[in-house]
Coordinates of C-alpha atoms in Angstrom, one line a residue:
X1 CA 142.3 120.4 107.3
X2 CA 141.4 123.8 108.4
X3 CA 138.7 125.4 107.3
X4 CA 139.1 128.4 109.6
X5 CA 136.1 131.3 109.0
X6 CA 134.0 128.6 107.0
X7 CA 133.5 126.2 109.5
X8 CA 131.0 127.9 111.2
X9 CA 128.6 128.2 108.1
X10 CA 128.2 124.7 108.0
X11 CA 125.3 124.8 110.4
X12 CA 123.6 127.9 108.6
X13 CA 120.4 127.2 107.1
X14 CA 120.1 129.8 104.3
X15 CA 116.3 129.4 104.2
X16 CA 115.9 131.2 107.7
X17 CA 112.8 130.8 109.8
X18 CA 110.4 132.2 107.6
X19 CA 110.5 129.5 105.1
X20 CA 107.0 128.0 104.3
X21 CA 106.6 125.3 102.3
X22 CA 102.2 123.8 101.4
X23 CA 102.1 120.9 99.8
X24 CA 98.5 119.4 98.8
X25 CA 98.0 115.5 97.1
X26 CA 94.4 114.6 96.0
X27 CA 94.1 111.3 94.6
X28 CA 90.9 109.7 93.1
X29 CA 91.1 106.1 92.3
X30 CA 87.7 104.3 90.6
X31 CA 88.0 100.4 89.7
X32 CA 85.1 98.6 88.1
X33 CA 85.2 94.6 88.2
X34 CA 83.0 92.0 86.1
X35 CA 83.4 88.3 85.7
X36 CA 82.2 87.4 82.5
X37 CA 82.1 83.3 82.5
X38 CA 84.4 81.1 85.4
X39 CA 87.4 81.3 83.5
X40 CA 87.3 85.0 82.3
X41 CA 87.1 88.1 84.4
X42 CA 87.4 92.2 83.8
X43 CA 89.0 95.0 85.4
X44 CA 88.6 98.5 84.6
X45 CA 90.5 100.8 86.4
X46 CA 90.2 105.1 86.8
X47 CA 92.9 107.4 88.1
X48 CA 92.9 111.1 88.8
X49 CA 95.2 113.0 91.0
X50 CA 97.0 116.5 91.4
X51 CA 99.8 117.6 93.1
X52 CA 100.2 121.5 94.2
X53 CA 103.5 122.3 96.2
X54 CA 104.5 126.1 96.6
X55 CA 107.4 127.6 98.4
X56 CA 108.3 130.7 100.3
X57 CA 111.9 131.2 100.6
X58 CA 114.8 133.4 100.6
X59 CA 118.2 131.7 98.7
X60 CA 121.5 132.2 98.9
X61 CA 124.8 131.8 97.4
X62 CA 126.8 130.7 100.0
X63 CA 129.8 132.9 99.1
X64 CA 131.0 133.8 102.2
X65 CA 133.3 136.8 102.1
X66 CA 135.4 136.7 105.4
X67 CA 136.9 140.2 105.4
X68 CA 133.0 141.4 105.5
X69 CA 131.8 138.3 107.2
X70 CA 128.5 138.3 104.6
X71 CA 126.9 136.3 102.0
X72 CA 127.3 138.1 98.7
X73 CA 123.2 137.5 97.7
X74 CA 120.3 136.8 99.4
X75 CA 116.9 137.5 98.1
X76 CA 113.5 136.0 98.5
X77 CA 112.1 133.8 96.1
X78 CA 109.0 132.2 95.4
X79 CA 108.0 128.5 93.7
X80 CA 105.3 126.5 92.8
X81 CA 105.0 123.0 90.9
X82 CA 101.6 121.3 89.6
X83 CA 101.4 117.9 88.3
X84 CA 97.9 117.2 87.1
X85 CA 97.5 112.7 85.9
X86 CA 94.7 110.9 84.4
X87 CA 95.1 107.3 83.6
X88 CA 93.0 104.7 82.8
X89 CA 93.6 100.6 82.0
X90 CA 91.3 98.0 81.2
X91 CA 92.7 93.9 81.9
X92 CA 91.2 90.5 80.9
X93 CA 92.5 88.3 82.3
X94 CA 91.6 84.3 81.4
X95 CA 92.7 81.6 83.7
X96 CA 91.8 77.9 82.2
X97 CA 93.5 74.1 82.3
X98 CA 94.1 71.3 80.1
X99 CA 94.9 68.2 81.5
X100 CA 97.4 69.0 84.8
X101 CA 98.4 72.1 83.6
X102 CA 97.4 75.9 84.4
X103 CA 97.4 78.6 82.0
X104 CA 97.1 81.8 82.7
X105 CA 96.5 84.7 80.1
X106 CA 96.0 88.8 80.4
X107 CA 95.2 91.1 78.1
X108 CA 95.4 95.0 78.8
X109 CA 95.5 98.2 77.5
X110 CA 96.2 101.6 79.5
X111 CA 96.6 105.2 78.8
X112 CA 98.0 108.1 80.8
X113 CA 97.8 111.9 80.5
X114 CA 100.5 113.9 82.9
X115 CA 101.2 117.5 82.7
X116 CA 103.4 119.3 84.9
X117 CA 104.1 123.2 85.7
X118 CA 107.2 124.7 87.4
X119 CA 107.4 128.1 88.0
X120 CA 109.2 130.7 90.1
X121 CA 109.8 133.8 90.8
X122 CA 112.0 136.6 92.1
X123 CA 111.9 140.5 93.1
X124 CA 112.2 142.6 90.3
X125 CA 115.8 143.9 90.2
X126 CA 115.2 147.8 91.1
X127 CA 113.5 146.2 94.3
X128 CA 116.1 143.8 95.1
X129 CA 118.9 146.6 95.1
X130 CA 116.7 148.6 97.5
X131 CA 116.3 146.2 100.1
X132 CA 118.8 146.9 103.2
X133 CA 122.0 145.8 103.3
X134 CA 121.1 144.0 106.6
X135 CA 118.7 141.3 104.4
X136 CA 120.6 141.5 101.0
X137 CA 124.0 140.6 102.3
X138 CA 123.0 138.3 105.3
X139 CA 125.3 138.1 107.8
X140 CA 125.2 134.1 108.9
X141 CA 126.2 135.2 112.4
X142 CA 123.6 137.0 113.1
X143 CA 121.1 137.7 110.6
X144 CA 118.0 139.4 109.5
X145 CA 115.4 137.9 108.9
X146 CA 112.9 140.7 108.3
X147 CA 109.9 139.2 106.9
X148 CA 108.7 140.5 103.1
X149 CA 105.5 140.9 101.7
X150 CA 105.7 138.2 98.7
X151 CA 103.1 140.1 96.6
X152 CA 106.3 142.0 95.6
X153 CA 107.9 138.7 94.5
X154 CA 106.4 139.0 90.9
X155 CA 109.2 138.4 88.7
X156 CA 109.6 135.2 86.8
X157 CA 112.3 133.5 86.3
X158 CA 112.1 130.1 85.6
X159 CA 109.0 128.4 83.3
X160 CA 108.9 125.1 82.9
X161 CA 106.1 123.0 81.6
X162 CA 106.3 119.5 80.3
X163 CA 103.4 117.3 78.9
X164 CA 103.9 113.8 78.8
X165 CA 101.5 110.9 77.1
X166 CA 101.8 107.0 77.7
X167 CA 99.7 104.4 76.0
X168 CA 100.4 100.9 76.3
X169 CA 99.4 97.4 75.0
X170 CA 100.5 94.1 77.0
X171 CA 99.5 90.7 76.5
X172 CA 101.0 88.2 79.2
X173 CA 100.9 84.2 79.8
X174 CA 101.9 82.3 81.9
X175 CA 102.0 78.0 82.7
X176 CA 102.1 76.0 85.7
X177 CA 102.8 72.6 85.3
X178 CA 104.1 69.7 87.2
X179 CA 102.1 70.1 90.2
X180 CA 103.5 73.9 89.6
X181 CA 107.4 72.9 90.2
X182 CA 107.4 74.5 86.4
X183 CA 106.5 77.9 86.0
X184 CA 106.7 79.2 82.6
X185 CA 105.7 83.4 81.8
X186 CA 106.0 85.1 78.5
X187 CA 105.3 88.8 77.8
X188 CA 104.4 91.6 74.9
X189 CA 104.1 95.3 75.3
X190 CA 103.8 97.7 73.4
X191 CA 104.7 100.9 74.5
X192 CA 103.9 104.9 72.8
X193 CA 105.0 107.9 74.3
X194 CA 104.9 111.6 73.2
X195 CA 106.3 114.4 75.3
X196 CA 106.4 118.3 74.4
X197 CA 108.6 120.4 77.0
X198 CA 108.4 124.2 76.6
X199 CA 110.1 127.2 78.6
X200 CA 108.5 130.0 77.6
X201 CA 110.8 132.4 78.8
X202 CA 113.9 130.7 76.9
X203 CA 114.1 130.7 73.1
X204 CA 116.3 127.3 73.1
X205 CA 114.5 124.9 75.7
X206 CA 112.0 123.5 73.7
X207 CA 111.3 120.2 72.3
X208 CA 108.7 117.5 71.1
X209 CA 109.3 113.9 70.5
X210 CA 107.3 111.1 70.5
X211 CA 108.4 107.6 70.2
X212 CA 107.4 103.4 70.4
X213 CA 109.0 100.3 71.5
X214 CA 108.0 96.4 71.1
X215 CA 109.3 95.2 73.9
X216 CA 109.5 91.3 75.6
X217 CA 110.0 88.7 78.5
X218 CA 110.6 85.4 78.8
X219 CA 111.3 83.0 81.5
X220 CA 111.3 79.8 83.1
X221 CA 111.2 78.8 86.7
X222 CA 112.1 75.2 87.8
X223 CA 111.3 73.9 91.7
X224 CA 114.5 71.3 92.2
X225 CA 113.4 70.5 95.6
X226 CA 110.4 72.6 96.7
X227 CA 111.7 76.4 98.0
X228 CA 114.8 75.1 99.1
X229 CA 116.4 75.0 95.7
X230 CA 115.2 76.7 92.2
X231 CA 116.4 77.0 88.7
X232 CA 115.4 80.2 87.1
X233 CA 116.2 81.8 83.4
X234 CA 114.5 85.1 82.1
X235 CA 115.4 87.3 79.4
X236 CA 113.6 91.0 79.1
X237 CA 114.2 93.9 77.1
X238 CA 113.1 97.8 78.6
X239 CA 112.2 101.4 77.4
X240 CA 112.6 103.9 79.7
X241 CA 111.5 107.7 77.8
X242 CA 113.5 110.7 78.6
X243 CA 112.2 114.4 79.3
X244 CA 115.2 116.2 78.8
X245 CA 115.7 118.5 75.6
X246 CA 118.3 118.0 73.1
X247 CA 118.7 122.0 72.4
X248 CA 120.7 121.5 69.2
X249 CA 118.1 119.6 67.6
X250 CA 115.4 121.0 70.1
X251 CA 114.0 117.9 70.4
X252 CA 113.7 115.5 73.9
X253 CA 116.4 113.3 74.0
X254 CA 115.5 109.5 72.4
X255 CA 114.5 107.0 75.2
X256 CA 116.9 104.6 77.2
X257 CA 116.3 100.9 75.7
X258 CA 118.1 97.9 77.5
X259 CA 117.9 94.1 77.3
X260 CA 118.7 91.6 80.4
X261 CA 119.5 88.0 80.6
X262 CA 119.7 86.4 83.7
X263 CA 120.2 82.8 84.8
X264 CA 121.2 80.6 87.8
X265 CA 119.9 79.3 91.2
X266 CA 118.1 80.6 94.7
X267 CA 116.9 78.7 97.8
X268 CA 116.3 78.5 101.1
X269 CA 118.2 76.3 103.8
X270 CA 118.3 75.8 107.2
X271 CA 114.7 76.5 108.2
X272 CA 115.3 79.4 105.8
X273 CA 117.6 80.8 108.0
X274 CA 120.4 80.6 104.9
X275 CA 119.4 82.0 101.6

């Protein structure tokens, strides 16, 4: 195949030298612990942390246009995203036995706060036109790339902002038995999210929603001969939310729900060299 004058724009990098990119993660994690008796313990566990990422640029089209040998648009642009999360979860967990067998049992409860911000920008149109043809229709052979004071990059197109929050309930057992060649688990969550995405600068992409799911495991796992053969069973259901807006109801979308069942046999042989 013959691409003839487009080959060559296949190692162009539309960005140009100039390109600067800051990123910045801080990240504040707090856990306090408490044992209450020998067979019941405490966790409570704190979360803050923000992430800042801006973004100098100048974008492209990629239209090539052979007879001028020039991309049809190129401008600078300008982008930042914040994500700003505070979570907290609190566990009890119990561990106990009667007779040969080990129990386990945890109890928790956790709630998280995210709020994200997209914006960008790009020059106002009047000062886009102006620019020199050199910079405004690049030419990928041999470009410009004149710098640009980005102060002048002040007009916005694109306003995203999405608030998202997650509380939860789980409670979670599981039972050793048999010198632990049985290992039965069983699980209960309960999950509540609400979401509101707005774009300010669009009169259609907008939309709350808020929704819950009851959601469960169970499972069995059955030591045949030690590691090198085991029978296993579970069956789990799942709720994954959505953040995209349903514009024609203006609404976020309703959440992904799935069950799984899943059966059969896993081992090691041959001084674990076959699995």
């Amino acid at each position: 195949m013959n691409y003839g004058a487009y080959l060559p724009l296949a190692g162009f990098n539309q960005f140009g030298p100039n390109q600067r990119i800051d990123r910045r993660f801080d990240n504040l994690n707090v856990r306090f612990e408490h044992r209450f008796s020998s067979a019941w313990s405490g966790r409570l566990s704190l979360q803050q942390y923000r992430k800042a990422f801006t973004d100098h640029r100048w974008t492209s089209s990629l239209s090539f246009v052979p007879e001028t040998r020039r991309l049809n648009s190129h401008e600078p642009a300008y982008q930042t995203q914040d994500i700003d999360t505070s979570a907290v979860q609190a566990d009890l967990l119990g561990r106990f036995r009667t007779g040969a067998t080990s129990h386990a049992l945890l109890l928790a409860a956790d709630f998280t706060r995210d709020k994200y911000v997209n914006e960008q920008w790009q020059l106002p149109t009047a000062t886009r036109d102006a620019l020199p043809n050199a910079q405004r229709f690049i030419d990928p052979f041999n470009p410009d790339w004149t710098t640009i004071d980005y102060a002048l990059v002040n007009r916005k197109t694109s306003w995203t902002t999405r608030d998202l929050d997650y509380r939860g309930l789980t409670g979670s057992y599981r039972l050793y038995a048999w010198g632990d060649r049985l290992v039965g688990l069983a699980g209960l969550r309960y999950e509540q999210v609400s979401s509101e995405v707005e774009n300010p600068l669009s009169t259609t992409n907008h939309g709350r929603g808020s929704e819950h799911s009851l959601g469960h495991s169970v499972g069995l796992n059955y030591r045949i001969a030690g590691d090198a053969l085991l029978a296993y069973a579970n069956y789990s259901t799942s709720f994954d939310t959505s953040t995209t807006v349903d514009q024609g109801v203006n609404r976020v979308q309703k959440a992904t729900r799935g069950k799984g069942p899943e059966g059969g046999f896993k081992g090691m042989l041959l001084d674990e060299r076959f699995g």
